[in-house]
Each structure stands twice: as structure tokens, then as C-alpha cells.
């Protein structure tokens, strides 16, 4: 009960005042948990704010508070970032997240994102369908074509969901992000994205 163990075949790793609770089925999970316990580095995830993005302190349907809690359970920190108020993306940023902005970004803000990318920074872009021509054009410079459409998936109706909520059931088992995915994933009101083979030079 102390470590919230609720099932058999569970392993608890403890180091100092930190602990990890994992199953015994995956060597990869065991290794990652050991690394987290002994690592002194704390990764900081910055969520860009100021343009109607999904808020990390909001527990409503469109809020990302549960995402924040999940990241913090991995011993990382989560913070808001107003790009317009800073000279650059902070040096301690492990990941920059753009989570569904409703208004377009200013050129100066995009320049700060570019500088972050050029020094090896990692970014997650989540852009809802429609609008945002500057951000759409910006991503196009990196080879990502965001089409002005909406995906409809008839198979979603089988699970009792809406046709406008595509369901993904097959994943790339060779990719580190999706190789352990086993459950269905739903993407409400998603647009299609195409990857250009040869993005513009200098982008």
C-alpha cells in the first residue's frame, strides 16, 4: 500500500528518497527506471502560453493538467513559457511544447523557436485544424505540410465514437515512441499532415 502496488508481478525500485513502481515484463522499463532513480538531472518541459494554448493547470476536458501530472511522475518539471516575455527559450529546456494555439505566433516568437531548434532543442507541435497561417507556413519550412482539412474515420463508429475522432490501432514497432503502444489512440478533430521529401534549403 505504501508504494501503491495493486497487482502481482510488480517491482519496486528505491534509491534514496525516490522510488519507481514497474512491472517485470519489460527490460527497457526496468533500465529506464534505474536511470531515472540515479540521475541527478531534472528535465524541464516548457509549454508555450499566450496564444490560447491548452493550459497545464486546467482539469477540464481540454486542459492538460493530467499531462502535467504524468510528466511530473517521471521526475520531470513542467512550466509555462511566455515567449514574448523572454529573450530566448531557457537553457534548461529539455522539450518545448506548442499545444493547440488559437492565435498565430509573432515573427519574433518564431525566431526564438528557430534558435532553440538550431542548437538541438526538441519541440512538440500540436496544431488544430484551420487558421494560423504564419505557424503553418513556418512548419512548412521544416518540411511539414499541414493541410486545411479534417479527418473522418468510419471505423471510429464501431467503438461508439464520433466519425470526426480518428482511431489508431496499428503502430510502428520500430519507433521508440510507439513500439510499446498496445491500446487504441483517439484523435478528436485531427487534420492530415504530409512530410515533404526535400524541405526548402536553409530551413
PDB file of C-alpha atoms in Angstrom:
ATOM      1  CA  UNK A   1       0.000   0.000   0.000  1.00  0.00           C
ATOM      2  CA  UNK A   2       2.880   2.379   0.779  1.00  0.00           C
ATOM      3  CA  UNK A   3       4.075   2.201  -2.847  1.00  0.00           C
ATOM      4  CA  UNK A   4       0.610   1.896  -4.456  1.00  0.00           C
ATOM      5  CA  UNK A   5       1.235  -1.663  -5.613  1.00  0.00           C
ATOM      6  CA  UNK A   6      -2.113  -3.050  -6.830  1.00  0.00           C
ATOM      7  CA  UNK A   7      -1.187  -6.160  -8.836  1.00  0.00           C
ATOM      8  CA  UNK A   8       1.106  -9.153  -8.928  1.00  0.00           C
ATOM      9  CA  UNK A   9       4.343  -9.169 -10.955  1.00  0.00           C
ATOM     10  CA  UNK A  10       5.197  -5.677  -9.714  1.00  0.00           C
ATOM     11  CA  UNK A  11       8.705  -4.454  -8.932  1.00  0.00           C
ATOM     12  CA  UNK A  12       9.547  -1.528  -6.643  1.00  0.00           C
ATOM     13  CA  UNK A  13      12.944   0.140  -7.071  1.00  0.00           C
ATOM     14  CA  UNK A  14      14.027   2.518  -4.286  1.00  0.00           C
ATOM     15  CA  UNK A  15      17.047   4.821  -4.220  1.00  0.00           C
ATOM     16  CA  UNK A  16      17.380   7.483  -1.538  1.00  0.00           C
ATOM     17  CA  UNK A  17      14.049   9.278  -1.244  1.00  0.00           C
ATOM     18  CA  UNK A  18      12.906   8.283  -4.759  1.00  0.00           C
ATOM     19  CA  UNK A  19      11.179   5.119  -5.907  1.00  0.00           C
ATOM     20  CA  UNK A  20       9.813   3.609  -9.113  1.00  0.00           C
ATOM     21  CA  UNK A  21       6.984   1.073  -9.442  1.00  0.00           C
ATOM     22  CA  UNK A  22       7.129  -1.063 -12.592  1.00  0.00           C
ATOM     23  CA  UNK A  23       6.114  -4.444 -13.960  1.00  0.00           C
ATOM     24  CA  UNK A  24       8.667  -7.177 -14.574  1.00  0.00           C
ATOM     25  CA  UNK A  25       7.795  -7.797 -18.230  1.00  0.00           C
ATOM     26  CA  UNK A  26       9.986  -5.151 -19.875  1.00  0.00           C
ATOM     27  CA  UNK A  27      13.760  -4.929 -19.575  1.00  0.00           C
ATOM     28  CA  UNK A  28      13.551  -1.498 -21.216  1.00  0.00           C
ATOM     29  CA  UNK A  29      11.230  -0.164 -18.492  1.00  0.00           C
ATOM     30  CA  UNK A  30      13.494  -1.600 -15.802  1.00  0.00           C
ATOM     31  CA  UNK A  31      16.547   0.081 -17.320  1.00  0.00           C
ATOM     32  CA  UNK A  32      14.757   3.422 -17.734  1.00  0.00           C
ATOM     33  CA  UNK A  33      13.559   3.324 -14.119  1.00  0.00           C
ATOM     34  CA  UNK A  34      17.069   2.651 -12.849  1.00  0.00           C
ATOM     35  CA  UNK A  35      18.421   5.563 -14.892  1.00  0.00           C
ATOM     36  CA  UNK A  36      15.731   7.894 -13.534  1.00  0.00           C
ATOM     37  CA  UNK A  37      16.490   6.933  -9.954  1.00  0.00           C
ATOM     38  CA  UNK A  38      20.225   7.526 -10.160  1.00  0.00           C
ATOM     39  CA  UNK A  39      20.130  10.546 -12.469  1.00  0.00           C
ATOM     40  CA  UNK A  40      20.708  13.942 -10.879  1.00  0.00           C
ATOM     41  CA  UNK A  41      19.478  15.843 -13.941  1.00  0.00           C
ATOM     42  CA  UNK A  42      15.880  17.084 -13.889  1.00  0.00           C
ATOM     43  CA  UNK A  43      14.364  17.711 -17.306  1.00  0.00           C
ATOM     44  CA  UNK A  44      12.135  20.748 -17.704  1.00  0.00           C
ATOM     45  CA  UNK A  45       9.191  20.695 -20.117  1.00  0.00           C
ATOM     46  CA  UNK A  46       8.091  24.188 -21.179  1.00  0.00           C
ATOM     47  CA  UNK A  47       4.549  24.648 -22.503  1.00  0.00           C
ATOM     48  CA  UNK A  48       4.250  27.798 -24.611  1.00  0.00           C
ATOM     49  CA  UNK A  49       1.460  30.114 -23.418  1.00  0.00           C
ATOM     50  CA  UNK A  50      -0.113  33.371 -24.559  1.00  0.00           C
ATOM     51  CA  UNK A  51      -1.957  32.245 -27.688  1.00  0.00           C
ATOM     52  CA  UNK A  52      -4.851  30.249 -26.258  1.00  0.00           C
ATOM     53  CA  UNK A  53      -2.845  27.045 -25.877  1.00  0.00           C
ATOM     54  CA  UNK A  54      -4.134  24.172 -23.730  1.00  0.00           C
ATOM     55  CA  UNK A  55      -3.366  25.088 -20.118  1.00  0.00           C
ATOM     56  CA  UNK A  56      -1.342  22.793 -17.882  1.00  0.00           C
ATOM     57  CA  UNK A  57      -3.293  23.888 -14.772  1.00  0.00           C
ATOM     58  CA  UNK A  58      -6.719  23.162 -16.269  1.00  0.00           C
ATOM     59  CA  UNK A  59      -8.517  19.919 -15.311  1.00  0.00           C
ATOM     60  CA  UNK A  60     -11.409  20.474 -17.708  1.00  0.00           C
ATOM     61  CA  UNK A  61     -11.890  18.396 -20.870  1.00  0.00           C
ATOM     62  CA  UNK A  62      -9.433  20.464 -22.918  1.00  0.00           C
ATOM     63  CA  UNK A  63      -7.000  21.022 -20.063  1.00  0.00           C
ATOM     64  CA  UNK A  64      -3.567  19.426 -19.801  1.00  0.00           C
ATOM     65  CA  UNK A  65      -3.288  19.092 -16.028  1.00  0.00           C
ATOM     66  CA  UNK A  66      -3.241  15.295 -16.331  1.00  0.00           C
ATOM     67  CA  UNK A  67      -0.418  15.546 -18.860  1.00  0.00           C
ATOM     68  CA  UNK A  68       1.467  17.729 -16.384  1.00  0.00           C
ATOM     69  CA  UNK A  69       0.928  15.207 -13.593  1.00  0.00           C
ATOM     70  CA  UNK A  70       2.092  12.319 -15.795  1.00  0.00           C
ATOM     71  CA  UNK A  71       5.295  14.154 -16.718  1.00  0.00           C
ATOM     72  CA  UNK A  72       5.960  15.064 -13.088  1.00  0.00           C
ATOM     73  CA  UNK A  73       5.540  11.410 -12.107  1.00  0.00           C
ATOM     74  CA  UNK A  74       8.553  10.757 -14.331  1.00  0.00           C
ATOM     75  CA  UNK A  75      10.574  13.100 -12.069  1.00  0.00           C
ATOM     76  CA  UNK A  76      10.491  15.986 -14.550  1.00  0.00           C
ATOM     77  CA  UNK A  77       9.324  19.577 -14.144  1.00  0.00           C
ATOM     78  CA  UNK A  78       6.596  21.340 -16.137  1.00  0.00           C
ATOM     79  CA  UNK A  79       6.417  25.109 -16.597  1.00  0.00           C
ATOM     80  CA  UNK A  80       4.559  27.708 -18.669  1.00  0.00           C
ATOM     81  CA  UNK A  81       6.580  29.906 -21.029  1.00  0.00           C
ATOM     82  CA  UNK A  82       5.544  33.268 -22.477  1.00  0.00           C
ATOM     83  CA  UNK A  83       7.892  33.523 -25.443  1.00  0.00           C
ATOM     84  CA  UNK A  84       7.078  37.172 -25.955  1.00  0.00           C
ATOM     85  CA  UNK A  85       8.499  37.995 -22.493  1.00  0.00           C
ATOM     86  CA  UNK A  86      11.828  36.169 -22.758  1.00  0.00           C
ATOM     87  CA  UNK A  87      14.992  36.756 -24.756  1.00  0.00           C
ATOM     88  CA  UNK A  88      15.241  33.088 -25.695  1.00  0.00           C
ATOM     89  CA  UNK A  89      13.980  29.641 -24.775  1.00  0.00           C
ATOM     90  CA  UNK A  90      15.556  28.864 -21.357  1.00  0.00           C
ATOM     91  CA  UNK A  91      18.783  26.862 -21.438  1.00  0.00           C
ATOM     92  CA  UNK A  92      17.324  24.229 -19.091  1.00  0.00           C
ATOM     93  CA  UNK A  93      14.517  23.374 -21.552  1.00  0.00           C
ATOM     94  CA  UNK A  94      14.534  19.686 -22.447  1.00  0.00           C
ATOM     95  CA  UNK A  95      11.349  19.964 -24.526  1.00  0.00           C
ATOM     96  CA  UNK A  96       9.242  22.863 -25.799  1.00  0.00           C
ATOM     97  CA  UNK A  97       5.538  22.083 -26.298  1.00  0.00           C
ATOM     98  CA  UNK A  98       3.192  24.068 -28.551  1.00  0.00           C
ATOM     99  CA  UNK A  99      -0.220  22.743 -27.522  1.00  0.00           C
ATOM    100  CA  UNK A 100      -3.085  23.840 -29.747  1.00  0.00           C
ATOM    101  CA  UNK A 101      -2.696  27.630 -30.053  1.00  0.00           C
ATOM    102  CA  UNK A 102      -5.785  29.586 -31.118  1.00  0.00           C
ATOM    103  CA  UNK A 103      -3.984  32.694 -32.393  1.00  0.00           C
ATOM    104  CA  UNK A 104      -0.910  32.960 -34.584  1.00  0.00           C
ATOM    105  CA  UNK A 105       2.631  33.485 -33.329  1.00  0.00           C
ATOM    106  CA  UNK A 106       4.628  36.664 -33.832  1.00  0.00           C
ATOM    107  CA  UNK A 107       7.742  36.540 -36.062  1.00  0.00           C
ATOM    108  CA  UNK A 108       9.949  37.290 -33.035  1.00  0.00           C
ATOM    109  CA  UNK A 109       8.495  34.290 -31.200  1.00  0.00           C
ATOM    110  CA  UNK A 110       9.104  32.003 -34.177  1.00  0.00           C
ATOM    111  CA  UNK A 111      12.696  33.273 -34.338  1.00  0.00           C
ATOM    112  CA  UNK A 112      13.207  32.172 -30.719  1.00  0.00           C
ATOM    113  CA  UNK A 113      11.823  28.732 -31.568  1.00  0.00           C
ATOM    114  CA  UNK A 114      14.177  28.523 -34.558  1.00  0.00           C
ATOM    115  CA  UNK A 115      17.169  29.389 -32.395  1.00  0.00           C
ATOM    116  CA  UNK A 116      16.134  26.660 -29.955  1.00  0.00           C
ATOM    117  CA  UNK A 117      15.873  24.104 -32.785  1.00  0.00           C
ATOM    118  CA  UNK A 118      19.234  25.065 -34.278  1.00  0.00           C
ATOM    119  CA  UNK A 119      21.015  24.351 -31.011  1.00  0.00           C
ATOM    120  CA  UNK A 120      19.459  20.875 -30.888  1.00  0.00           C
ATOM    121  CA  UNK A 121      16.267  21.633 -28.969  1.00  0.00           C
ATOM    122  CA  UNK A 122      13.287  19.283 -29.108  1.00  0.00           C
ATOM    123  CA  UNK A 123       9.772  20.562 -29.828  1.00  0.00           C
ATOM    124  CA  UNK A 124       6.303  19.005 -29.907  1.00  0.00           C
ATOM    125  CA  UNK A 125       3.830  20.871 -32.146  1.00  0.00           C
ATOM    126  CA  UNK A 126       0.116  20.161 -31.754  1.00  0.00           C
ATOM    127  CA  UNK A 127      -1.795  22.340 -34.200  1.00  0.00           C
ATOM    128  CA  UNK A 128      -5.570  22.057 -34.537  1.00  0.00           C
ATOM    129  CA  UNK A 129      -7.258  22.268 -37.978  1.00  0.00           C
ATOM    130  CA  UNK A 130      -7.795  25.676 -39.558  1.00  0.00           C
ATOM    131  CA  UNK A 131      -6.215  29.112 -39.298  1.00  0.00           C
ATOM    132  CA  UNK A 132      -2.729  30.071 -38.074  1.00  0.00           C
ATOM    133  CA  UNK A 133      -1.157  30.838 -41.485  1.00  0.00           C
ATOM    134  CA  UNK A 134       2.162  32.031 -40.007  1.00  0.00           C
ATOM    135  CA  UNK A 135       2.678  28.924 -37.890  1.00  0.00           C
ATOM    136  CA  UNK A 136       1.535  26.667 -40.741  1.00  0.00           C
ATOM    137  CA  UNK A 137       3.977  28.345 -43.131  1.00  0.00           C
ATOM    138  CA  UNK A 138       6.720  28.140 -40.519  1.00  0.00           C
ATOM    139  CA  UNK A 139       6.322  24.381 -40.145  1.00  0.00           C
ATOM    140  CA  UNK A 140       6.258  24.089 -43.917  1.00  0.00           C
ATOM    141  CA  UNK A 141       9.806  25.426 -43.943  1.00  0.00           C
ATOM    142  CA  UNK A 142      10.846  22.328 -41.981  1.00  0.00           C
ATOM    143  CA  UNK A 143       9.114  20.005 -44.433  1.00  0.00           C
ATOM    144  CA  UNK A 144       5.767  19.551 -42.652  1.00  0.00           C
ATOM    145  CA  UNK A 145       2.708  20.332 -44.776  1.00  0.00           C
ATOM    146  CA  UNK A 146      -0.339  20.965 -42.587  1.00  0.00           C
ATOM    147  CA  UNK A 147      -3.359  20.601 -44.846  1.00  0.00           C
ATOM    148  CA  UNK A 148      -6.547  22.596 -44.343  1.00  0.00           C
ATOM    149  CA  UNK A 149      -8.788  19.588 -43.819  1.00  0.00           C
ATOM    150  CA  UNK A 150     -10.437  17.402 -41.180  1.00  0.00           C
ATOM    151  CA  UNK A 151     -10.000  13.625 -40.935  1.00  0.00           C
ATOM    152  CA  UNK A 152     -13.149  11.491 -40.794  1.00  0.00           C
ATOM    153  CA  UNK A 153     -12.789   7.846 -39.796  1.00  0.00           C
ATOM    154  CA  UNK A 154     -15.727   5.466 -40.249  1.00  0.00           C
ATOM    155  CA  UNK A 155     -14.055   2.835 -38.043  1.00  0.00           C
ATOM    156  CA  UNK A 156     -14.498   5.184 -35.084  1.00  0.00           C
ATOM    157  CA  UNK A 157     -18.216   4.464 -35.146  1.00  0.00           C
ATOM    158  CA  UNK A 158     -17.523   0.807 -34.388  1.00  0.00           C
ATOM    159  CA  UNK A 159     -16.279   1.785 -30.926  1.00  0.00           C
ATOM    160  CA  UNK A 160     -19.242   4.092 -30.397  1.00  0.00           C
ATOM    161  CA  UNK A 161     -17.232   7.244 -31.019  1.00  0.00           C
ATOM    162  CA  UNK A 162     -17.734  10.087 -33.481  1.00  0.00           C
ATOM    163  CA  UNK A 163     -16.695   9.855 -37.114  1.00  0.00           C
ATOM    164  CA  UNK A 164     -14.654  13.032 -36.507  1.00  0.00           C
ATOM    165  CA  UNK A 165     -12.475  11.247 -33.936  1.00  0.00           C
ATOM    166  CA  UNK A 166      -9.998   9.031 -35.848  1.00  0.00           C
ATOM    167  CA  UNK A 167      -8.843   5.903 -34.034  1.00  0.00           C
ATOM    168  CA  UNK A 168      -5.337   4.463 -34.434  1.00  0.00           C
ATOM    169  CA  UNK A 169      -4.912   0.738 -33.826  1.00  0.00           C
ATOM    170  CA  UNK A 170      -1.594  -0.016 -35.565  1.00  0.00           C
ATOM    171  CA  UNK A 171       1.746   1.476 -34.551  1.00  0.00           C
ATOM    172  CA  UNK A 172       5.319   1.497 -35.796  1.00  0.00           C
ATOM    173  CA  UNK A 173       7.012  -1.108 -33.595  1.00  0.00           C
ATOM    174  CA  UNK A 174      10.465   0.120 -34.661  1.00  0.00           C
ATOM    175  CA  UNK A 175       9.934   3.669 -33.381  1.00  0.00           C
ATOM    176  CA  UNK A 176      10.933   4.353 -29.743  1.00  0.00           C
ATOM    177  CA  UNK A 177       7.778   6.415 -29.116  1.00  0.00           C
ATOM    178  CA  UNK A 178       5.226   3.893 -30.377  1.00  0.00           C
ATOM    179  CA  UNK A 179       6.880   0.492 -30.107  1.00  0.00           C
ATOM    180  CA  UNK A 180       5.188  -0.305 -26.774  1.00  0.00           C
ATOM    181  CA  UNK A 181       1.759   1.090 -27.701  1.00  0.00           C
ATOM    182  CA  UNK A 182      -0.943  -1.559 -27.433  1.00  0.00           C
ATOM    183  CA  UNK A 183      -4.200   0.288 -26.730  1.00  0.00           C
ATOM    184  CA  UNK A 184      -6.278   2.332 -29.161  1.00  0.00           C
ATOM    185  CA  UNK A 185      -5.496   6.053 -29.540  1.00  0.00           C
ATOM    186  CA  UNK A 186      -8.184   8.619 -30.375  1.00  0.00           C
ATOM    187  CA  UNK A 187      -7.503  11.980 -32.025  1.00  0.00           C
ATOM    188  CA  UNK A 188     -10.516  14.333 -31.857  1.00  0.00           C
ATOM    189  CA  UNK A 189     -10.813  16.746 -34.797  1.00  0.00           C
ATOM    190  CA  UNK A 190      -7.448  15.948 -36.377  1.00  0.00           C
ATOM    191  CA  UNK A 191      -6.004  17.292 -39.627  1.00  0.00           C
ATOM    192  CA  UNK A 192      -3.744  15.420 -42.036  1.00  0.00           C
ATOM    193  CA  UNK A 193      -0.025  16.188 -42.158  1.00  0.00           C
ATOM    194  CA  UNK A 194       2.313  15.405 -45.049  1.00  0.00           C
ATOM    195  CA  UNK A 195       6.101  15.337 -44.864  1.00  0.00           C
ATOM    196  CA  UNK A 196       7.973  16.888 -47.790  1.00  0.00           C
ATOM    197  CA  UNK A 197      10.894  14.847 -49.056  1.00  0.00           C
ATOM    198  CA  UNK A 198      13.060  17.904 -49.677  1.00  0.00           C
ATOM    199  CA  UNK A 199      12.289  20.895 -47.434  1.00  0.00           C
ATOM    200  CA  UNK A 200      13.449  24.322 -48.528  1.00  0.00           C
ATOM    201  CA  UNK A 201      17.162  24.964 -48.118  1.00  0.00           C
ATOM    202  CA  UNK A 202      18.182  26.918 -45.043  1.00  0.00           C
ATOM    203  CA  UNK A 203      15.049  25.922 -43.098  1.00  0.00           C
TER     204      UNK A 203
END
